[in-house]
Amino acid sequence: MVARRADSVGGDPFPTTVYLNGKFVAQPTTGVQRVARCLVGALDALLSEQPDHCRWVLLCPPGHDIPAFRAIIVEVVGSTTFGLHAWEQVALPRAAADGLLVNLAGSAPARARRQVCTFHDAAVFDMPETFSWRFRLWYRWLFRRLAGRAVAIVTVSTFSQQRLSHHLRVPQARIVVIPNGGDHLRAVAVDPSCLASSGLTADSFFLAVGSDSPHKNLARVIAALGRTDPPQARLAIAGGGRGAVFAASTASTRRTGDERVVRLGQIGDAPLKALYSSAIALVFPSLYEGFGLPPLEAMDCGCPVIASRSGALAETCADAALVVDPRDPRSIAEAMERISADPALRRDLIARGHAQAARRTWRSAAEKLRAVVSAHAGAVV
């Protein structure tokens, strides 16, 4: 347990404490946890260079690796005897009662008095069939309650802003859009060992990144692979299985007889960067995205992107991706063949991708988040 401290900057007392919900440190890193980790890291760098008059504290559950920061204080609070959900709903709001609580990974305590809530998408409303009924009912209730109580609501795209406004009956102006960054792999050293161990070589495979949940549309990517020419091209799939929150589906891609499909499972950042750097293209025809982080990661790593226009992908990818109909394997296959056969197209997509990724950084996201917090914390920034 880390004791709280009364501190000051330049002799001036802190007018408020900003608490960050650190539940994500105890969870596997999927999309929303990735966003939380990157945002907190970027916030710490920003606060180290440009201190403000707030006391920033990351509140974490016990029993897990705790990150170290330069400007953000880390405190371990409460107990996880009854699980992470109970910690977030009971221990966290108690620990944050004297300040402003900022939630970055979707869920948040239903009873907290002053908090900023981040909703990454409206999928529990737009695609209810994707989720288990328990998760769907809980999140719909929680989102509606938080929307009525939060001092500010943040989301990651204009698409999500519009869908959340519609379902939660909140004016769009109340929902602040802070796009994710895509530059978190730049400092990561490439680890190509996963290629050798899987029999993959540079420019000989397509890459798909995502879980086995239905909206990721991996079944159609595999179907598209069977239509491609040349037939020797392979498909590497990086990502975990379907999480407990998702509904069961007959569209699972786990059982396929195509020997060209290479399943890598959940992998770390170093092998992921190697895959992005070596693939013919990332194939990402998702049916629904609140943002869609893998295409931006791929662009930043110099990997061409094939994507749908579903959900927020039109915003995330802009003009830097080859667009397909996500429900038509023929459309996906044609794009895969086209990008394989046209080096000039690949070079153009890589250049456009670098330009698009340069517009989306975690530093920019951290600056926007601090502005939102400042407006509700009384801080001078």
PDB file of N, CA and C in Angstrom, residues 91-186:
ATOM      1  N   ALA A  91     -14.256  -0.409  -3.979  1.00  0.00           N
ATOM      2  CA  ALA A  91     -13.011   0.150  -3.442  1.00  0.00           C
ATOM      3  C   ALA A  91     -12.567   1.397  -4.190  1.00  0.00           C
ATOM      4  N   LEU A  92     -12.679   1.386  -5.502  1.00  0.00           N
ATOM      5  CA  LEU A  92     -12.200   2.516  -6.304  1.00  0.00           C
ATOM      6  C   LEU A  92     -12.931   3.817  -5.990  1.00  0.00           C
ATOM      7  N   PRO A  93     -14.276   3.856  -6.001  1.00  0.00           N
ATOM      8  CA  PRO A  93     -14.933   5.138  -5.700  1.00  0.00           C
ATOM      9  C   PRO A  93     -14.673   5.643  -4.286  1.00  0.00           C
ATOM     10  N   ARG A  94     -14.456   4.721  -3.350  1.00  0.00           N
ATOM     11  CA  ARG A  94     -14.105   5.158  -1.994  1.00  0.00           C
ATOM     12  C   ARG A  94     -12.752   5.855  -2.000  1.00  0.00           C
ATOM     13  N   ALA A  95     -11.789   5.271  -2.694  1.00  0.00           N
ATOM     14  CA  ALA A  95     -10.446   5.843  -2.722  1.00  0.00           C
ATOM     15  C   ALA A  95     -10.400   7.169  -3.461  1.00  0.00           C
ATOM     16  N   ALA A  96     -11.326   7.370  -4.401  1.00  0.00           N
ATOM     17  CA  ALA A  96     -11.328   8.582  -5.223  1.00  0.00           C
ATOM     18  C   ALA A  96     -12.358   9.610  -4.771  1.00  0.00           C
ATOM     19  N   ALA A  97     -12.915   9.424  -3.609  1.00  0.00           N
ATOM     20  CA  ALA A  97     -14.041  10.256  -3.176  1.00  0.00           C
ATOM     21  C   ALA A  97     -13.689  11.732  -3.027  1.00  0.00           C
ATOM     22  N   ASP A  98     -12.412  12.052  -2.771  1.00  0.00           N
ATOM     23  CA  ASP A  98     -12.045  13.448  -2.533  1.00  0.00           C
ATOM     24  C   ASP A  98     -11.509  14.152  -3.784  1.00  0.00           C
ATOM     25  N   GLY A  99     -11.657  13.527  -4.962  1.00  0.00           N
ATOM     26  CA  GLY A  99     -11.148  14.147  -6.179  1.00  0.00           C
ATOM     27  C   GLY A  99     -12.000  13.819  -7.387  1.00  0.00           C
ATOM     28  N   LEU A 100     -11.425  13.976  -8.542  1.00  0.00           N
ATOM     29  CA  LEU A 100     -12.084  13.674  -9.810  1.00  0.00           C
ATOM     30  C   LEU A 100     -11.533  12.347 -10.331  1.00  0.00           C
ATOM     31  N   LEU A 101     -12.412  11.399 -10.624  1.00  0.00           N
ATOM     32  CA  LEU A 101     -12.002  10.092 -11.124  1.00  0.00           C
ATOM     33  C   LEU A 101     -12.120  10.065 -12.648  1.00  0.00           C
ATOM     34  N   VAL A 102     -11.053   9.613 -13.305  1.00  0.00           N
ATOM     35  CA  VAL A 102     -11.023   9.513 -14.764  1.00  0.00           C
ATOM     36  C   VAL A 102     -10.918   8.040 -15.147  1.00  0.00           C
ATOM     37  N   ASN A 103     -11.906   7.558 -15.904  1.00  0.00           N
ATOM     38  CA  ASN A 103     -11.968   6.167 -16.342  1.00  0.00           C
ATOM     39  C   ASN A 103     -11.634   6.099 -17.828  1.00  0.00           C
ATOM     40  N   LEU A 104     -10.725   5.208 -18.199  1.00  0.00           N
ATOM     41  CA  LEU A 104     -10.207   5.178 -19.567  1.00  0.00           C
ATOM     42  C   LEU A 104     -10.524   3.902 -20.333  1.00  0.00           C
ATOM     43  N   ALA A 105     -11.024   2.867 -19.646  1.00  0.00           N
ATOM     44  CA  ALA A 105     -11.158   1.555 -20.286  1.00  0.00           C
ATOM     45  C   ALA A 105     -12.594   1.053 -20.360  1.00  0.00           C
ATOM     46  N   GLY A 106     -13.547   1.954 -20.537  1.00  0.00           N
ATOM     47  CA  GLY A 106     -14.929   1.536 -20.770  1.00  0.00           C
ATOM     48  C   GLY A 106     -15.774   1.482 -19.519  1.00  0.00           C
ATOM     49  N   SER A 107     -15.500   0.561 -18.616  1.00  0.00           N
ATOM     50  CA  SER A 107     -16.313   0.448 -17.410  1.00  0.00           C
ATOM     51  C   SER A 107     -15.904   1.494 -16.386  1.00  0.00           C
ATOM     52  N   ALA A 108     -16.782   1.709 -15.401  1.00  0.00           N
ATOM     53  CA  ALA A 108     -16.546   2.719 -14.370  1.00  0.00           C
ATOM     54  C   ALA A 108     -17.468   2.419 -13.206  1.00  0.00           C
ATOM     55  N   PRO A 109     -17.164   2.931 -12.017  1.00  0.00           N
ATOM     56  CA  PRO A 109     -18.040   2.695 -10.867  1.00  0.00           C
ATOM     57  C   PRO A 109     -19.376   3.420 -11.014  1.00  0.00           C
ATOM     58  N   ALA A 110     -20.449   2.703 -10.791  1.00  0.00           N
ATOM     59  CA  ALA A 110     -21.786   3.272 -10.993  1.00  0.00           C
ATOM     60  C   ALA A 110     -22.124   4.353  -9.976  1.00  0.00           C
ATOM     61  N   ARG A 111     -21.483   4.325  -8.789  1.00  0.00           N
ATOM     62  CA  ARG A 111     -21.864   5.243  -7.711  1.00  0.00           C
ATOM     63  C   ARG A 111     -20.878   6.379  -7.479  1.00  0.00           C
ATOM     64  N   ALA A 112     -19.825   6.462  -8.266  1.00  0.00           N
ATOM     65  CA  ALA A 112     -18.863   7.557  -8.064  1.00  0.00           C
ATOM     66  C   ALA A 112     -19.542   8.904  -8.295  1.00  0.00           C
ATOM     67  N   ARG A 113     -19.143   9.901  -7.505  1.00  0.00           N
ATOM     68  CA  ARG A 113     -19.821  11.189  -7.562  1.00  0.00           C
ATOM     69  C   ARG A 113     -19.306  12.089  -8.674  1.00  0.00           C
ATOM     70  N   ARG A 114     -17.988  12.198  -8.795  1.00  0.00           N
ATOM     71  CA  ARG A 114     -17.407  13.078  -9.821  1.00  0.00           C
ATOM     72  C   ARG A 114     -16.442  12.261 -10.661  1.00  0.00           C
ATOM     73  N   GLN A 115     -16.826  12.042 -11.911  1.00  0.00           N
ATOM     74  CA  GLN A 115     -15.955  11.231 -12.754  1.00  0.00           C
ATOM     75  C   GLN A 115     -16.129  11.570 -14.232  1.00  0.00           C
ATOM     76  N   VAL A 116     -15.043  11.310 -14.967  1.00  0.00           N
ATOM     77  CA  VAL A 116     -15.017  11.382 -16.424  1.00  0.00           C
ATOM     78  C   VAL A 116     -15.054   9.946 -16.929  1.00  0.00           C
ATOM     79  N   CYS A 117     -15.947   9.651 -17.848  1.00  0.00           N
ATOM     80  CA  CYS A 117     -16.116   8.288 -18.341  1.00  0.00           C
ATOM     81  C   CYS A 117     -15.768   8.207 -19.824  1.00  0.00           C
ATOM     82  N   THR A 118     -15.033   7.170 -20.188  1.00  0.00           N
ATOM     83  CA  THR A 118     -14.681   6.925 -21.579  1.00  0.00           C
ATOM     84  C   THR A 118     -15.461   5.723 -22.094  1.00  0.00           C
ATOM     85  N   PHE A 119     -16.299   5.947 -23.106  1.00  0.00           N
ATOM     86  CA  PHE A 119     -17.031   4.874 -23.772  1.00  0.00           C
ATOM     87  C   PHE A 119     -16.422   4.722 -25.170  1.00  0.00           C
ATOM     88  N   HIS A 120     -15.830   3.583 -25.445  1.00  0.00           N
ATOM     89  CA  HIS A 120     -15.117   3.411 -26.707  1.00  0.00           C
ATOM     90  C   HIS A 120     -16.037   3.193 -27.895  1.00  0.00           C
ATOM     91  N   ASP A 121     -17.208   2.655 -27.649  1.00  0.00           N
ATOM     92  CA  ASP A 121     -18.158   2.429 -28.736  1.00  0.00           C
ATOM     93  C   ASP A 121     -19.533   2.180 -28.147  1.00  0.00           C
ATOM     94  N   ALA A 122     -20.502   1.968 -29.027  1.00  0.00           N
ATOM     95  CA  ALA A 122     -21.874   1.667 -28.617  1.00  0.00           C
ATOM     96  C   ALA A 122     -22.266   0.267 -29.055  1.00  0.00           C
ATOM     97  N   ALA A 123     -21.288  -0.640 -29.086  1.00  0.00           N
ATOM     98  CA  ALA A 123     -21.528  -1.978 -29.624  1.00  0.00           C
ATOM     99  C   ALA A 123     -22.573  -2.755 -28.829  1.00  0.00           C
ATOM    100  N   VAL A 124     -22.678  -2.538 -27.524  1.00  0.00           N
ATOM    101  CA  VAL A 124     -23.677  -3.275 -26.753  1.00  0.00           C
ATOM    102  C   VAL A 124     -25.090  -2.903 -27.176  1.00  0.00           C
ATOM    103  N   PHE A 125     -25.246  -1.745 -27.798  1.00  0.00           N
ATOM    104  CA  PHE A 125     -26.544  -1.344 -28.347  1.00  0.00           C
ATOM    105  C   PHE A 125     -26.660  -1.686 -29.832  1.00  0.00           C
ATOM    106  N   ASP A 126     -25.606  -1.425 -30.591  1.00  0.00           N
ATOM    107  CA  ASP A 126     -25.651  -1.604 -32.044  1.00  0.00           C
ATOM    108  C   ASP A 126     -25.513  -3.059 -32.475  1.00  0.00           C
ATOM    109  N   MET A 127     -24.770  -3.852 -31.716  1.00  0.00           N
ATOM    110  CA  MET A 127     -24.542  -5.257 -32.066  1.00  0.00           C
ATOM    111  C   MET A 127     -24.782  -6.149 -30.854  1.00  0.00           C
ATOM    112  N   PRO A 128     -25.992  -6.147 -30.320  1.00  0.00           N
ATOM    113  CA  PRO A 128     -26.258  -6.906 -29.083  1.00  0.00           C
ATOM    114  C   PRO A 128     -26.015  -8.396 -29.218  1.00  0.00           C
ATOM    115  N   GLU A 129     -26.194  -8.932 -30.436  1.00  0.00           N
ATOM    116  CA  GLU A 129     -26.021 -10.366 -30.637  1.00  0.00           C
ATOM    117  C   GLU A 129     -24.577 -10.815 -30.438  1.00  0.00           C
ATOM    118  N   THR A 130     -23.650  -9.870 -30.438  1.00  0.00           N
ATOM    119  CA  THR A 130     -22.237 -10.191 -30.285  1.00  0.00           C
ATOM    120  C   THR A 130     -21.880 -10.556 -28.849  1.00  0.00           C
ATOM    121  N   PHE A 131     -22.673 -10.107 -27.885  1.00  0.00           N
ATOM    122  CA  PHE A 131     -22.319 -10.228 -26.479  1.00  0.00           C
ATOM    123  C   PHE A 131     -23.213 -11.228 -25.742  1.00  0.00           C
ATOM    124  N   SER A 132     -22.690 -11.742 -24.650  1.00  0.00           N
ATOM    125  CA  SER A 132     -23.511 -12.577 -23.779  1.00  0.00           C
ATOM    126  C   SER A 132     -24.623 -11.719 -23.187  1.00  0.00           C
ATOM    127  N   TRP A 133     -25.733 -12.323 -22.861  1.00  0.00           N
ATOM    128  CA  TRP A 133     -26.876 -11.533 -22.394  1.00  0.00           C
ATOM    129  C   TRP A 133     -26.578 -10.842 -21.067  1.00  0.00           C
ATOM    130  N   ARG A 134     -25.794 -11.496 -20.200  1.00  0.00           N
ATOM    131  CA  ARG A 134     -25.461 -10.870 -18.912  1.00  0.00           C
ATOM    132  C   ARG A 134     -24.628  -9.603 -19.117  1.00  0.00           C
ATOM    133  N   PHE A 135     -23.608  -9.733 -19.949  1.00  0.00           N
ATOM    134  CA  PHE A 135     -22.753  -8.577 -20.208  1.00  0.00           C
ATOM    135  C   PHE A 135     -23.543  -7.468 -20.873  1.00  0.00           C
ATOM    136  N   ARG A 136     -24.377  -7.815 -21.816  1.00  0.00           N
ATOM    137  CA  ARG A 136     -25.168  -6.827 -22.541  1.00  0.00           C
ATOM    138  C   ARG A 136     -26.087  -6.039 -21.602  1.00  0.00           C
ATOM    139  N   LEU A 137     -26.806  -6.750 -20.737  1.00  0.00           N
ATOM    140  CA  LEU A 137     -27.712  -6.079 -19.810  1.00  0.00           C
ATOM    141  C   LEU A 137     -26.952  -5.174 -18.841  1.00  0.00           C
ATOM    142  N   TRP A 138     -25.838  -5.681 -18.315  1.00  0.00           N
ATOM    143  CA  TRP A 138     -25.058  -4.895 -17.355  1.00  0.00           C
ATOM    144  C   TRP A 138     -24.514  -3.631 -18.004  1.00  0.00           C
ATOM    145  N   TYR A 139     -23.876  -3.754 -19.162  1.00  0.00           N
ATOM    146  CA  TYR A 139     -23.248  -2.596 -19.775  1.00  0.00           C
ATOM    147  C   TYR A 139     -24.270  -1.581 -20.270  1.00  0.00           C
ATOM    148  N   ARG A 140     -25.398  -2.035 -20.771  1.00  0.00           N
ATOM    149  CA  ARG A 140     -26.430  -1.078 -21.187  1.00  0.00           C
ATOM    150  C   ARG A 140     -26.914  -0.266 -19.992  1.00  0.00           C
ATOM    151  N   TRP A 141     -27.167  -0.946 -18.887  1.00  0.00           N
ATOM    152  CA  TRP A 141     -27.603  -0.230 -17.686  1.00  0.00           C
ATOM    153  C   TRP A 141     -26.510   0.703 -17.205  1.00  0.00           C
ATOM    154  N   LEU A 142     -25.267   0.212 -17.152  1.00  0.00           N
ATOM    155  CA  LEU A 142     -24.162   1.019 -16.638  1.00  0.00           C
ATOM    156  C   LEU A 142     -23.920   2.245 -17.513  1.00  0.00           C
ATOM    157  N   PHE A 143     -23.902   2.080 -18.823  1.00  0.00           N
ATOM    158  CA  PHE A 143     -23.668   3.217 -19.715  1.00  0.00           C
ATOM    159  C   PHE A 143     -24.740   4.288 -19.539  1.00  0.00           C
ATOM    160  N   ARG A 144     -25.977   3.865 -19.420  1.00  0.00           N
ATOM    161  CA  ARG A 144     -27.065   4.843 -19.259  1.00  0.00           C
ATOM    162  C   ARG A 144     -26.949   5.583 -17.930  1.00  0.00           C
ATOM    163  N   ARG A 145     -26.601   4.853 -16.888  1.00  0.00           N
ATOM    164  CA  ARG A 145     -26.446   5.499 -15.582  1.00  0.00           C
ATOM    165  C   ARG A 145     -25.278   6.476 -15.593  1.00  0.00           C
ATOM    166  N   LEU A 146     -24.151   6.036 -16.124  1.00  0.00           N
ATOM    167  CA  LEU A 146     -22.972   6.895 -16.151  1.00  0.00           C
ATOM    168  C   LEU A 146     -23.193   8.122 -17.020  1.00  0.00           C
ATOM    169  N   ALA A 147     -23.905   7.959 -18.122  1.00  0.00           N
ATOM    170  CA  ALA A 147     -24.160   9.094 -19.010  1.00  0.00           C
ATOM    171  C   ALA A 147     -24.945  10.186 -18.311  1.00  0.00           C
ATOM    172  N   GLY A 148     -25.791   9.806 -17.371  1.00  0.00           N
ATOM    173  CA  GLY A 148     -26.569  10.796 -16.642  1.00  0.00           C
ATOM    174  C   GLY A 148     -25.843  11.409 -15.474  1.00  0.00           C
ATOM    175  N   ARG A 149     -24.744  10.806 -15.021  1.00  0.00           N
ATOM    176  CA  ARG A 149     -24.055  11.263 -13.817  1.00  0.00           C
ATOM    177  C   ARG A 149     -22.660  11.816 -14.064  1.00  0.00           C
ATOM    178  N   ALA A 150     -21.996  11.378 -15.122  1.00  0.00           N
ATOM    179  CA  ALA A 150     -20.606  11.788 -15.358  1.00  0.00           C
ATOM    180  C   ALA A 150     -20.508  13.283 -15.639  1.00  0.00           C
ATOM    181  N   VAL A 151     -19.426  13.902 -15.177  1.00  0.00           N
ATOM    182  CA  VAL A 151     -19.224  15.325 -15.454  1.00  0.00           C
ATOM    183  C   VAL A 151     -18.768  15.525 -16.894  1.00  0.00           C
ATOM    184  N   ALA A 152     -18.203  14.469 -17.492  1.00  0.00           N
ATOM    185  CA  ALA A 152     -17.791  14.540 -18.896  1.00  0.00           C
ATOM    186  C   ALA A 152     -17.767  13.127 -19.466  1.00  0.00           C
ATOM    187  N   ILE A 153     -18.093  13.011 -20.748  1.00  0.00           N
ATOM    188  CA  ILE A 153     -18.048  11.732 -21.455  1.00  0.00           C
ATOM    189  C   ILE A 153     -17.049  11.872 -22.596  1.00  0.00           C
ATOM    190  N   VAL A 154     -16.173  10.893 -22.725  1.00  0.00           N
ATOM    191  CA  VAL A 154     -15.159  10.887 -23.779  1.00  0.00           C
ATOM    192  C   VAL A 154     -15.372   9.660 -24.644  1.00  0.00           C
ATOM    193  N   THR A 155     -15.149   9.802 -25.944  1.00  0.00           N
ATOM    194  CA  THR A 155     -15.124   8.653 -26.833  1.00  0.00           C
ATOM    195  C   THR A 155     -14.005   8.844 -27.852  1.00  0.00           C
ATOM    196  N   VAL A 156     -13.843   7.876 -28.769  1.00  0.00           N
ATOM    197  CA  VAL A 156     -12.633   7.839 -29.584  1.00  0.00           C
ATOM    198  C   VAL A 156     -12.850   8.168 -31.057  1.00  0.00           C
ATOM    199  N   SER A 157     -14.080   8.398 -31.473  1.00  0.00           N
ATOM    200  CA  SER A 157     -14.355   8.718 -32.875  1.00  0.00           C
ATOM    201  C   SER A 157     -15.678   9.453 -32.990  1.00  0.00           C
ATOM    202  N   THR A 158     -15.847  10.154 -34.088  1.00  0.00           N
ATOM    203  CA  THR A 158     -17.121  10.824 -34.349  1.00  0.00           C
ATOM    204  C   THR A 158     -18.232   9.802 -34.528  1.00  0.00           C
ATOM    205  N   PHE A 159     -17.901   8.672 -35.149  1.00  0.00           N
ATOM    206  CA  PHE A 159     -18.887   7.600 -35.297  1.00  0.00           C
ATOM    207  C   PHE A 159     -19.412   7.162 -33.933  1.00  0.00           C
ATOM    208  N   SER A 160     -18.517   6.888 -32.991  1.00  0.00           N
ATOM    209  CA  SER A 160     -18.942   6.467 -31.658  1.00  0.00           C
ATOM    210  C   SER A 160     -19.695   7.586 -30.949  1.00  0.00           C
ATOM    211  N   GLN A 161     -19.265   8.823 -31.144  1.00  0.00           N
ATOM    212  CA  GLN A 161     -19.976   9.958 -30.564  1.00  0.00           C
ATOM    213  C   GLN A 161     -21.432   9.979 -31.021  1.00  0.00           C
ATOM    214  N   GLN A 162     -21.658   9.777 -32.310  1.00  0.00           N
ATOM    215  CA  GLN A 162     -23.011   9.798 -32.857  1.00  0.00           C
ATOM    216  C   GLN A 162     -23.847   8.632 -32.344  1.00  0.00           C
ATOM    217  N   ARG A 163     -23.268   7.440 -32.309  1.00  0.00           N
ATOM    218  CA  ARG A 163     -24.017   6.270 -31.874  1.00  0.00           C
ATOM    219  C   ARG A 163     -24.319   6.336 -30.373  1.00  0.00           C
ATOM    220  N   LEU A 164     -23.364   6.795 -29.575  1.00  0.00           N
ATOM    221  CA  LEU A 164     -23.599   6.934 -28.140  1.00  0.00           C
ATOM    222  C   LEU A 164     -24.650   8.001 -27.861  1.00  0.00           C
ATOM    223  N   SER A 165     -24.577   9.106 -28.573  1.00  0.00           N
ATOM    224  CA  SER A 165     -25.576  10.163 -28.412  1.00  0.00           C
ATOM    225  C   SER A 165     -26.972   9.626 -28.690  1.00  0.00           C
ATOM    226  N   HIS A 166     -27.083   8.824 -29.741  1.00  0.00           N
ATOM    227  CA  HIS A 166     -28.381   8.256 -30.116  1.00  0.00           C
ATOM    228  C   HIS A 166     -28.910   7.311 -29.040  1.00  0.00           C
ATOM    229  N   HIS A 167     -28.102   6.393 -28.578  1.00  0.00           N
ATOM    230  CA  HIS A 167     -28.581   5.374 -27.652  1.00  0.00           C
ATOM    231  C   HIS A 167     -28.726   5.887 -26.226  1.00  0.00           C
ATOM    232  N   LEU A 168     -27.843   6.774 -25.812  1.00  0.00           N
ATOM    233  CA  LEU A 168     -27.871   7.269 -24.437  1.00  0.00           C
ATOM    234  C   LEU A 168     -28.711   8.532 -24.283  1.00  0.00           C
ATOM    235  N   ARG A 169     -29.180   9.057 -25.415  1.00  0.00           N
ATOM    236  CA  ARG A 169     -30.003  10.280 -25.420  1.00  0.00           C
ATOM    237  C   ARG A 169     -29.271  11.434 -24.735  1.00  0.00           C
ATOM    238  N   VAL A 170     -28.029  11.571 -25.150  1.00  0.00           N
ATOM    239  CA  VAL A 170     -27.152  12.631 -24.662  1.00  0.00           C
ATOM    240  C   VAL A 170     -26.786  13.509 -25.854  1.00  0.00           C
ATOM    241  N   PRO A 171     -26.838  14.829 -25.735  1.00  0.00           N
ATOM    242  CA  PRO A 171     -26.431  15.678 -26.860  1.00  0.00           C
ATOM    243  C   PRO A 171     -25.000  15.380 -27.291  1.00  0.00           C
ATOM    244  N   GLN A 172     -24.768  15.371 -28.598  1.00  0.00           N
ATOM    245  CA  GLN A 172     -23.414  15.086 -29.087  1.00  0.00           C
ATOM    246  C   GLN A 172     -22.382  16.037 -28.514  1.00  0.00           C
ATOM    247  N   ALA A 173     -22.781  17.270 -28.254  1.00  0.00           N
ATOM    248  CA  ALA A 173     -21.848  18.261 -27.727  1.00  0.00           C
ATOM    249  C   ALA A 173     -21.314  17.872 -26.346  1.00  0.00           C
ATOM    250  N   ARG A 174     -22.028  17.007 -25.632  1.00  0.00           N
ATOM    251  CA  ARG A 174     -21.572  16.567 -24.307  1.00  0.00           C
ATOM    252  C   ARG A 174     -20.520  15.479 -24.398  1.00  0.00           C
ATOM    253  N   ILE A 175     -20.348  14.894 -25.563  1.00  0.00           N
ATOM    254  CA  ILE A 175     -19.418  13.779 -25.729  1.00  0.00           C
ATOM    255  C   ILE A 175     -18.181  14.273 -26.482  1.00  0.00           C
ATOM    256  N   VAL A 176     -17.052  14.251 -25.820  1.00  0.00           N
ATOM    257  CA  VAL A 176     -15.805  14.760 -26.396  1.00  0.00           C
ATOM    258  C   VAL A 176     -15.092  13.650 -27.155  1.00  0.00           C
ATOM    259  N   VAL A 177     -14.700  13.937 -28.396  1.00  0.00           N
ATOM    260  CA  VAL A 177     -13.980  12.957 -29.207  1.00  0.00           C
ATOM    261  C   VAL A 177     -12.472  13.148 -29.033  1.00  0.00           C
ATOM    262  N   ILE A 178     -11.802  12.108 -28.560  1.00  0.00           N
ATOM    263  CA  ILE A 178     -10.342  12.104 -28.447  1.00  0.00           C
ATOM    264  C   ILE A 178      -9.839  10.860 -29.183  1.00  0.00           C
ATOM    265  N   PRO A 179      -9.397  11.000 -30.436  1.00  0.00           N
ATOM    266  CA  PRO A 179      -8.934   9.828 -31.193  1.00  0.00           C
ATOM    267  C   PRO A 179      -7.727   9.172 -30.549  1.00  0.00           C
ATOM    268  N   ASN A 180      -7.645   7.863 -30.698  1.00  0.00           N
ATOM    269  CA  ASN A 180      -6.487   7.120 -30.195  1.00  0.00           C
ATOM    270  C   ASN A 180      -5.239   7.464 -30.994  1.00  0.00           C
ATOM    271  N   GLY A 181      -4.083   7.184 -30.396  1.00  0.00           N
ATOM    272  CA  GLY A 181      -2.825   7.270 -31.112  1.00  0.00           C
ATOM    273  C   GLY A 181      -2.473   5.915 -31.711  1.00  0.00           C
ATOM    274  N   GLY A 182      -1.462   5.908 -32.563  1.00  0.00           N
ATOM    275  CA  GLY A 182      -1.019   4.654 -33.169  1.00  0.00           C
ATOM    276  C   GLY A 182       0.480   4.496 -33.164  1.00  0.00           C
ATOM    277  N   ASP A 183       1.165   5.322 -32.365  1.00  0.00           N
ATOM    278  CA  ASP A 183       2.629   5.363 -32.416  1.00  0.00           C
ATOM    279  C   ASP A 183       3.302   4.589 -31.284  1.00  0.00           C
ATOM    280  N   HIS A 184       2.565   3.724 -30.592  1.00  0.00           N
ATOM    281  CA  HIS A 184       3.112   3.051 -29.421  1.00  0.00           C
ATOM    282  C   HIS A 184       4.100   1.942 -29.756  1.00  0.00           C
ATOM    283  N   LEU A 185       4.182   1.510 -31.005  1.00  0.00           N
ATOM    284  CA  LEU A 185       5.142   0.458 -31.361  1.00  0.00           C
ATOM    285  C   LEU A 185       6.481   1.012 -31.853  1.00  0.00           C
ATOM    286  N   ARG A 186       6.603   2.320 -31.950  1.00  0.00           N
ATOM    287  CA  ARG A 186       7.823   2.900 -32.517  1.00  0.00           C
ATOM    288  C   ARG A 186       9.060   2.556 -31.698  1.00  0.00           C
TER     289      ARG A 186
END
